[in-house]
Tab-separated table of N, CA and C in Angstrom:
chain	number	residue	atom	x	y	z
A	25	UNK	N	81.232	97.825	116.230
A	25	UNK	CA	82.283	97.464	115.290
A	25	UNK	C	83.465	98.408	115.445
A	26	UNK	N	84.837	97.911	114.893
A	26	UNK	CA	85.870	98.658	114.969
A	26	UNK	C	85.804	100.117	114.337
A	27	UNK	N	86.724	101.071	114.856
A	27	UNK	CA	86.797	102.282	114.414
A	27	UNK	C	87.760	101.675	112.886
A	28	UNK	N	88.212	102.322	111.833
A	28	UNK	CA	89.501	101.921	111.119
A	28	UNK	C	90.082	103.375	110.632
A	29	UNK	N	91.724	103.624	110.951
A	29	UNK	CA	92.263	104.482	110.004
A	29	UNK	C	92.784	103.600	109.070
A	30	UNK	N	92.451	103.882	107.836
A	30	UNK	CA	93.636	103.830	106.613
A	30	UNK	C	94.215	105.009	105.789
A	31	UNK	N	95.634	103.999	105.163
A	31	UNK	CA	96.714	105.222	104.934
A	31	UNK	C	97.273	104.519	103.438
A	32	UNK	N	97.143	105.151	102.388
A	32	UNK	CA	97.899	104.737	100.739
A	32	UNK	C	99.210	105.782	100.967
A	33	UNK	N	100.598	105.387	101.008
A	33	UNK	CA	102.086	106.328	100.827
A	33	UNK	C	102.476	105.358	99.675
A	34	UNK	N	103.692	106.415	98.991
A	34	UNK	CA	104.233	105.716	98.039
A	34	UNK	C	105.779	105.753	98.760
A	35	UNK	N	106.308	104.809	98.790
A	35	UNK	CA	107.983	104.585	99.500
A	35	UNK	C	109.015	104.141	98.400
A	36	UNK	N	109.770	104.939	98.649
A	36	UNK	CA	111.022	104.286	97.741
A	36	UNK	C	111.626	102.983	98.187
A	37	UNK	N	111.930	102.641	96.973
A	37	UNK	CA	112.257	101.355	97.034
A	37	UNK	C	113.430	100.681	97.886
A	38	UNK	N	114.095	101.821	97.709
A	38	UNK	CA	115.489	101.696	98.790
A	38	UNK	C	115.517	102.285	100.202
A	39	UNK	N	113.456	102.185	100.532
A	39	UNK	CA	113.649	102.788	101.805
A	39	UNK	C	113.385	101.424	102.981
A	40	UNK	N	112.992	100.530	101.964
A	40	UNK	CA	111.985	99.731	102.122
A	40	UNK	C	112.330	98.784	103.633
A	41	UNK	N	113.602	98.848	103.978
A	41	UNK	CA	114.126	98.669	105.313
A	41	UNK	C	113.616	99.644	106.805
A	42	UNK	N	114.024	101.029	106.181
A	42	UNK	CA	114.038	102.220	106.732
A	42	UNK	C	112.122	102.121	107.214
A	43	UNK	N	111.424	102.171	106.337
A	43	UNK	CA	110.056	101.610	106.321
A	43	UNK	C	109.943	100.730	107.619
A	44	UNK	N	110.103	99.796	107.646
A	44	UNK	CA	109.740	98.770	108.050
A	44	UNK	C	109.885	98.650	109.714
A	45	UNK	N	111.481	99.518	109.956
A	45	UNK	CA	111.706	99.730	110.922
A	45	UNK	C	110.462	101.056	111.494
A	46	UNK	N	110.556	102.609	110.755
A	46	UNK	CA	109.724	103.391	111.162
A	46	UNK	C	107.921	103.291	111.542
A	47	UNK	N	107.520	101.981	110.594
A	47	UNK	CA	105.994	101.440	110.995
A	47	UNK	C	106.497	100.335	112.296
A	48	UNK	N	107.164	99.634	112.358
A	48	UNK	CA	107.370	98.696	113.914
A	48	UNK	C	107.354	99.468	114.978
A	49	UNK	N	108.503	100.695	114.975
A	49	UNK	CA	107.981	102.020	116.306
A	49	UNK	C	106.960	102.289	116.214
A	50	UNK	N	106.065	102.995	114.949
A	50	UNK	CA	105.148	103.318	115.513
A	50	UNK	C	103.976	102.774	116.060
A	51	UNK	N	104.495	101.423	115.496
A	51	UNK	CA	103.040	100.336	115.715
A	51	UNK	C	103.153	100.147	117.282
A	52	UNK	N	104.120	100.076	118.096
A	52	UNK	CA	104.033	99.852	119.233
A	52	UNK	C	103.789	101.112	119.905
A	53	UNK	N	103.662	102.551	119.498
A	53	UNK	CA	103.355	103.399	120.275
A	53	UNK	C	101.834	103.564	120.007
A	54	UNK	N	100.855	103.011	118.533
A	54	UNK	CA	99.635	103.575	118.545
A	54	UNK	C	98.771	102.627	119.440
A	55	UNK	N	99.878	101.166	119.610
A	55	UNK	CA	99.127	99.824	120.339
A	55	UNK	C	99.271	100.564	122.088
A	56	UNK	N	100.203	101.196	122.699
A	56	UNK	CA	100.281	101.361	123.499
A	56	UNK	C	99.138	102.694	123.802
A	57	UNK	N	99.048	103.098	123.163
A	57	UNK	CA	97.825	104.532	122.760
A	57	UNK	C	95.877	103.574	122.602
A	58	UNK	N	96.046	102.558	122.662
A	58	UNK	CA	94.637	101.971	122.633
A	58	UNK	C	94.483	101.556	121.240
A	59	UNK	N	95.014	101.108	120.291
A	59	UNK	CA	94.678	100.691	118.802
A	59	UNK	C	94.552	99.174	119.190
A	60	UNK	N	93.943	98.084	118.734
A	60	UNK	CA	94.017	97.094	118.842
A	60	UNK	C	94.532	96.357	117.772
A	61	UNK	N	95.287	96.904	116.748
A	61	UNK	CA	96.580	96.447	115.738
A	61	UNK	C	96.264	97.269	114.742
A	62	UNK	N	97.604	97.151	114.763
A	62	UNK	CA	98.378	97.655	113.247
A	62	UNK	C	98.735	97.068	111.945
A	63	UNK	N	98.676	97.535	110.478
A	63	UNK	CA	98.619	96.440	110.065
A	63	UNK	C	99.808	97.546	108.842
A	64	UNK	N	100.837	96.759	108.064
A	64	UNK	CA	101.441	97.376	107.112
A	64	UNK	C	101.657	96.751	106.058
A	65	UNK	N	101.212	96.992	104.654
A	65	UNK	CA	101.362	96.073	103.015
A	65	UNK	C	102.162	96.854	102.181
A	66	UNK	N	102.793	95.673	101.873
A	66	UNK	CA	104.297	96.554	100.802
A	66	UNK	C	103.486	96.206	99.791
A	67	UNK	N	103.138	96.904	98.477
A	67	UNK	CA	102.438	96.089	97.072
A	67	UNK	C	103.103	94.895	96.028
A	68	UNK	N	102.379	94.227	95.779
A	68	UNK	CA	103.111	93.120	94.690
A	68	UNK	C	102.023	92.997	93.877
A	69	UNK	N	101.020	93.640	94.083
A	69	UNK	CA	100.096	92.818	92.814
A	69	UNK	C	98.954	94.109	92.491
A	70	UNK	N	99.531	95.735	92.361
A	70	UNK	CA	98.916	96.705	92.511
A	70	UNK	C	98.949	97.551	91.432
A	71	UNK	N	97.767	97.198	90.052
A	71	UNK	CA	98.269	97.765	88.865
A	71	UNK	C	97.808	99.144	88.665
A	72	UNK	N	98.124	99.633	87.871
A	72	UNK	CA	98.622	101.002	87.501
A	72	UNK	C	97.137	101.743	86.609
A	73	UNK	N	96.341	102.571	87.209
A	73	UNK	CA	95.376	102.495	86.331
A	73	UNK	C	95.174	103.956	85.587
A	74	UNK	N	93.739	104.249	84.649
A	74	UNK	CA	93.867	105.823	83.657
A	74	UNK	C	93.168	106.407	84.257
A	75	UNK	N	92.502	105.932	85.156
A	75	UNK	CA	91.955	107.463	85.916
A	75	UNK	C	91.998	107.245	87.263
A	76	UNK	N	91.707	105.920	88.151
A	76	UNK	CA	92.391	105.943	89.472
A	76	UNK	C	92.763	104.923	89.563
A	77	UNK	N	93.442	104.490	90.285
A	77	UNK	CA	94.109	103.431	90.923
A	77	UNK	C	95.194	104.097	92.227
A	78	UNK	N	95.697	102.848	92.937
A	78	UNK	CA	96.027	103.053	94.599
A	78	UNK	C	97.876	104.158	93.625
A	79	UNK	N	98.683	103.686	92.491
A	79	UNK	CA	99.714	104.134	92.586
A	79	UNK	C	99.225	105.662	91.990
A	80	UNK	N	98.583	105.905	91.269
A	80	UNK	CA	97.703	107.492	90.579
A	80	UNK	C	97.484	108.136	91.630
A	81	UNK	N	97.059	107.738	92.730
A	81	UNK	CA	96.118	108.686	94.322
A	81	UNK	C	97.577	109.003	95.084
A	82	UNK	N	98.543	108.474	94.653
A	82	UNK	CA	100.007	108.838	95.460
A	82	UNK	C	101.214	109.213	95.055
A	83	UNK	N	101.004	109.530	93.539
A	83	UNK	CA	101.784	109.798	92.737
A	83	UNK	C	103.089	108.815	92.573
A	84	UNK	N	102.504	107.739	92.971
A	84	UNK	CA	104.057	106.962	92.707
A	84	UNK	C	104.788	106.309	91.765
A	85	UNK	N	105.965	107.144	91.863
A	85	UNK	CA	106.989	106.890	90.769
A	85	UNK	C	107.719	105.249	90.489
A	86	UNK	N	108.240	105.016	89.787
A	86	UNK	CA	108.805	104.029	89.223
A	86	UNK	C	109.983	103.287	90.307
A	87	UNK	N	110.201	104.362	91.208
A	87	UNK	CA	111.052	103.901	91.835
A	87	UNK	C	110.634	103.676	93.672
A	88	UNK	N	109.560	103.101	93.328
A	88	UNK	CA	108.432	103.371	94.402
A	88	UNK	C	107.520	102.344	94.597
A	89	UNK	N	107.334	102.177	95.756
A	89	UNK	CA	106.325	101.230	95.903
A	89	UNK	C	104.969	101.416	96.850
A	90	UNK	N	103.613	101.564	96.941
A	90	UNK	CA	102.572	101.737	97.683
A	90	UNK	C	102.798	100.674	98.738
A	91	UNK	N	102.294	101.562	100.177
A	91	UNK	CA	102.689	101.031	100.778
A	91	UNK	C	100.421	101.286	101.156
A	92	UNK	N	99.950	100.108	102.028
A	92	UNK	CA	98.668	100.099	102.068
A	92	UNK	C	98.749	99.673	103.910
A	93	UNK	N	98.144	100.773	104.561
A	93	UNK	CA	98.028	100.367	106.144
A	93	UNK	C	97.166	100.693	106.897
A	94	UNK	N	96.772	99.741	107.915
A	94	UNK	CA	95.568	100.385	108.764
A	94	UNK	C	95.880	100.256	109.836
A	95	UNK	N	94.790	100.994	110.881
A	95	UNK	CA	94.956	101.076	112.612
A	95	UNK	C	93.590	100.544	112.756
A	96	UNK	N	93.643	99.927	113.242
A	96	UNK	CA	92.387	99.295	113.905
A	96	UNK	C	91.955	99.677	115.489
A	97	UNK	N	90.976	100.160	115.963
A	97	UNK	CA	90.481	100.630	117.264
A	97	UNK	C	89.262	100.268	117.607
A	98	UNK	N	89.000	100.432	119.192
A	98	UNK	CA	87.637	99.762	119.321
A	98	UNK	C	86.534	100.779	119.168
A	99	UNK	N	86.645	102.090	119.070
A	99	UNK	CA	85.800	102.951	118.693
A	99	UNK	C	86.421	104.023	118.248
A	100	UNK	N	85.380	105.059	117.912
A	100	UNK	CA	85.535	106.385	117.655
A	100	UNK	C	86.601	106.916	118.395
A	101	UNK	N	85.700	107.356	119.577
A	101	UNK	CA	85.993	108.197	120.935
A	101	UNK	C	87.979	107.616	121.225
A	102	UNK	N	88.124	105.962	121.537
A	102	UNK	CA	89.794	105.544	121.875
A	102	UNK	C	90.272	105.984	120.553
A	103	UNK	N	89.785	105.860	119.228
A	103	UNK	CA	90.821	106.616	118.476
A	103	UNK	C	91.019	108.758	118.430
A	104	UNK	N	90.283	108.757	118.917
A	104	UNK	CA	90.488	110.355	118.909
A	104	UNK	C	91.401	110.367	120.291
A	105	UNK	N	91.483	109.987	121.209
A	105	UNK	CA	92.012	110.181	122.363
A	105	UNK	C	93.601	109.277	121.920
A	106	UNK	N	93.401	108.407	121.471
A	106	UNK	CA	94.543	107.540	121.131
A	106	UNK	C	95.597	108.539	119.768
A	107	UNK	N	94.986	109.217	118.718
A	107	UNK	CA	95.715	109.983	118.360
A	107	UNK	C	95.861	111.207	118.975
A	108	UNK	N	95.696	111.602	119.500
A	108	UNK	CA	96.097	112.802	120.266
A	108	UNK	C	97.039	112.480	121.353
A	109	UNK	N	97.187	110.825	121.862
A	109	UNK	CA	98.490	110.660	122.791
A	109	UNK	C	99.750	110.361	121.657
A	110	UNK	N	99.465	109.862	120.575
A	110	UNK	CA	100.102	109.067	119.755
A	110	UNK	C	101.246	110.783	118.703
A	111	UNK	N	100.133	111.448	118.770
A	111	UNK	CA	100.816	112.762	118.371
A	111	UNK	C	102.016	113.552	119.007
A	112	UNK	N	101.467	113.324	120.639
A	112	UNK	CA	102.337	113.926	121.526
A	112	UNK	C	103.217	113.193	121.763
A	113	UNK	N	103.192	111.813	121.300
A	113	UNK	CA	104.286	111.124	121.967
A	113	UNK	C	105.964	111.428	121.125
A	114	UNK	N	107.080	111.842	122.009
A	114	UNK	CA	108.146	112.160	121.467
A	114	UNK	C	108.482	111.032	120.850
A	115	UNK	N	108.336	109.536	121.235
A	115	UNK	CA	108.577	108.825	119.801
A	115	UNK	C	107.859	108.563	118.712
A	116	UNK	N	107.197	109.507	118.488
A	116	UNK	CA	106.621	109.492	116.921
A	116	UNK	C	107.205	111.536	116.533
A	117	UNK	N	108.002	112.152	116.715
A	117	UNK	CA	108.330	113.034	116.791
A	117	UNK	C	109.149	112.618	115.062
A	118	UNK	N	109.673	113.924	114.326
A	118	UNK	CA	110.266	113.600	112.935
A	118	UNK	C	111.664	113.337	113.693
A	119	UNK	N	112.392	113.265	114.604
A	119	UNK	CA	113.780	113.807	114.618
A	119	UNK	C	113.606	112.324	115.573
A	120	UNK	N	112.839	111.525	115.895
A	120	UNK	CA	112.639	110.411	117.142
A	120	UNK	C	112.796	109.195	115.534
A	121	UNK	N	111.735	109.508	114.969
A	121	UNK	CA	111.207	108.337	114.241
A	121	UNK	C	111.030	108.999	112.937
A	122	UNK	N	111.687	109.411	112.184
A	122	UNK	CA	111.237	109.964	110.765
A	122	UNK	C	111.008	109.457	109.714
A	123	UNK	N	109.791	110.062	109.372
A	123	UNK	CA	108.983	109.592	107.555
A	123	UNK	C	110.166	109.056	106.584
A	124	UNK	N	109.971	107.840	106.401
A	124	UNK	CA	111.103	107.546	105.134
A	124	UNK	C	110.444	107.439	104.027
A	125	UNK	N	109.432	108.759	103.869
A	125	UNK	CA	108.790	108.474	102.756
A	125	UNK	C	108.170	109.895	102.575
A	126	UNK	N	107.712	110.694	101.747
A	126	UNK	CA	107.096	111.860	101.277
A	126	UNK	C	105.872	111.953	101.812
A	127	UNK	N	105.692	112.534	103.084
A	127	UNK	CA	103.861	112.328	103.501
A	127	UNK	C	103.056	113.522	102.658
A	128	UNK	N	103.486	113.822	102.021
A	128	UNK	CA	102.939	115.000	101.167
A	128	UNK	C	102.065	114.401	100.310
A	129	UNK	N	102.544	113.346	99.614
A	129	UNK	CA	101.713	112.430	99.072
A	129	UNK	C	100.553	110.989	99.831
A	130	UNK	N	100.585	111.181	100.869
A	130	UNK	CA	99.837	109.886	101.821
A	130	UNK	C	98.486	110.327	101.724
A	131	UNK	N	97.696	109.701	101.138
A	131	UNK	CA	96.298	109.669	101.770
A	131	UNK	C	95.943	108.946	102.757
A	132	UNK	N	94.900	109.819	103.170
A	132	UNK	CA	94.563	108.631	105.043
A	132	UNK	C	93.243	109.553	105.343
A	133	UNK	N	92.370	108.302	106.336
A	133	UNK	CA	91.204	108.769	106.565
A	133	UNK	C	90.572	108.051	107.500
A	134	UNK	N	89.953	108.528	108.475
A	134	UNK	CA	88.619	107.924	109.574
A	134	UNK	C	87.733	106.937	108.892
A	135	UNK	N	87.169	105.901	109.327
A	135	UNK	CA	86.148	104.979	108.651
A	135	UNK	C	85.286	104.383	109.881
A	136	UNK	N	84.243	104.143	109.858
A	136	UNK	CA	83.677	103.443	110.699
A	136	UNK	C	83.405	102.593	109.738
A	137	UNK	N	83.645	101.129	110.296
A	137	UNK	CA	83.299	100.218	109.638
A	137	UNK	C	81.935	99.696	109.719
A	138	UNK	N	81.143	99.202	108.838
A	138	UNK	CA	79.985	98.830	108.245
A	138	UNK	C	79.787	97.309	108.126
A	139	UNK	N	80.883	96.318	107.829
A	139	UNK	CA	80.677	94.949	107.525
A	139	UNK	C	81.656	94.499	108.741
A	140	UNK	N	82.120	93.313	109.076
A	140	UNK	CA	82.877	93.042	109.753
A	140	UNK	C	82.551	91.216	109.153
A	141	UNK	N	83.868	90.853	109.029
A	141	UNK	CA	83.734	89.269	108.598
A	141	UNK	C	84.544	88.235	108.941
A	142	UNK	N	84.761	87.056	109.717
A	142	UNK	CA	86.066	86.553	109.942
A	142	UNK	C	86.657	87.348	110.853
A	143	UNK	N	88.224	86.394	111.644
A	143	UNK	CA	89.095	86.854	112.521
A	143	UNK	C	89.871	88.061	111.828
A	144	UNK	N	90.051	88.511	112.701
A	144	UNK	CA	90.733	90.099	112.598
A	144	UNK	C	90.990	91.032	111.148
């Protein structure tokens, strides 16, 4: 089964262009790095909860929107090798392609997936 990274950021609302463009570069450098897709969700239906929820885990403000994304890979091993080209690569550099968003706040994490159901 697939390797999966996922990633919860909170983006301003007026980045939401700036966004869109900075995940399209990088999606073509982690695809060119061995990911077998990329995937990026702006929220519309992501409520607000009292002890967790996706906007609480990212601190996002009012003027903000969760942004929800994954990398999909065919294993472990191509994603460790695939981020480590994807790191070095000068277009994912801050001054090439820069965060339009606070990564201070991003959660993200390794998963091996467990279920797998349906196309992609």
């Amino acid at each position: 089964m697939d390797y999966v990274d996922g990633f919860v950021a909170a983006v301003p609302l007026t980045a939401k262009a700036a966004f869109i463009a900075h995940a399209e570069a990088a999606a073509v450098v982690f695809l060119e790095h061995g990911a077998l897709s990329v995937r990026e969700c702006w929220a519309d239906d992501v409520p607000p909860g009292e002890v967790t929820s996706f906007p609480l885990a990212v601190q996002c403000r009012d003027d903000e929107a969760v942004v929800f994304s994954w990398v999909t890979w065919p294993d472990r091993a191509t994603r460790d090798a695939g981020w480590a080209a994807v790191m070095a690569d000068p277009r994912m550099s801050a001054e090439e392609n820069p965060m339009p968003f606070d990564g201070k706040r991003m959660i993200y994490g390794g998963f091996t997936q467990i279920v797998g159901a349906g196309p992609g």
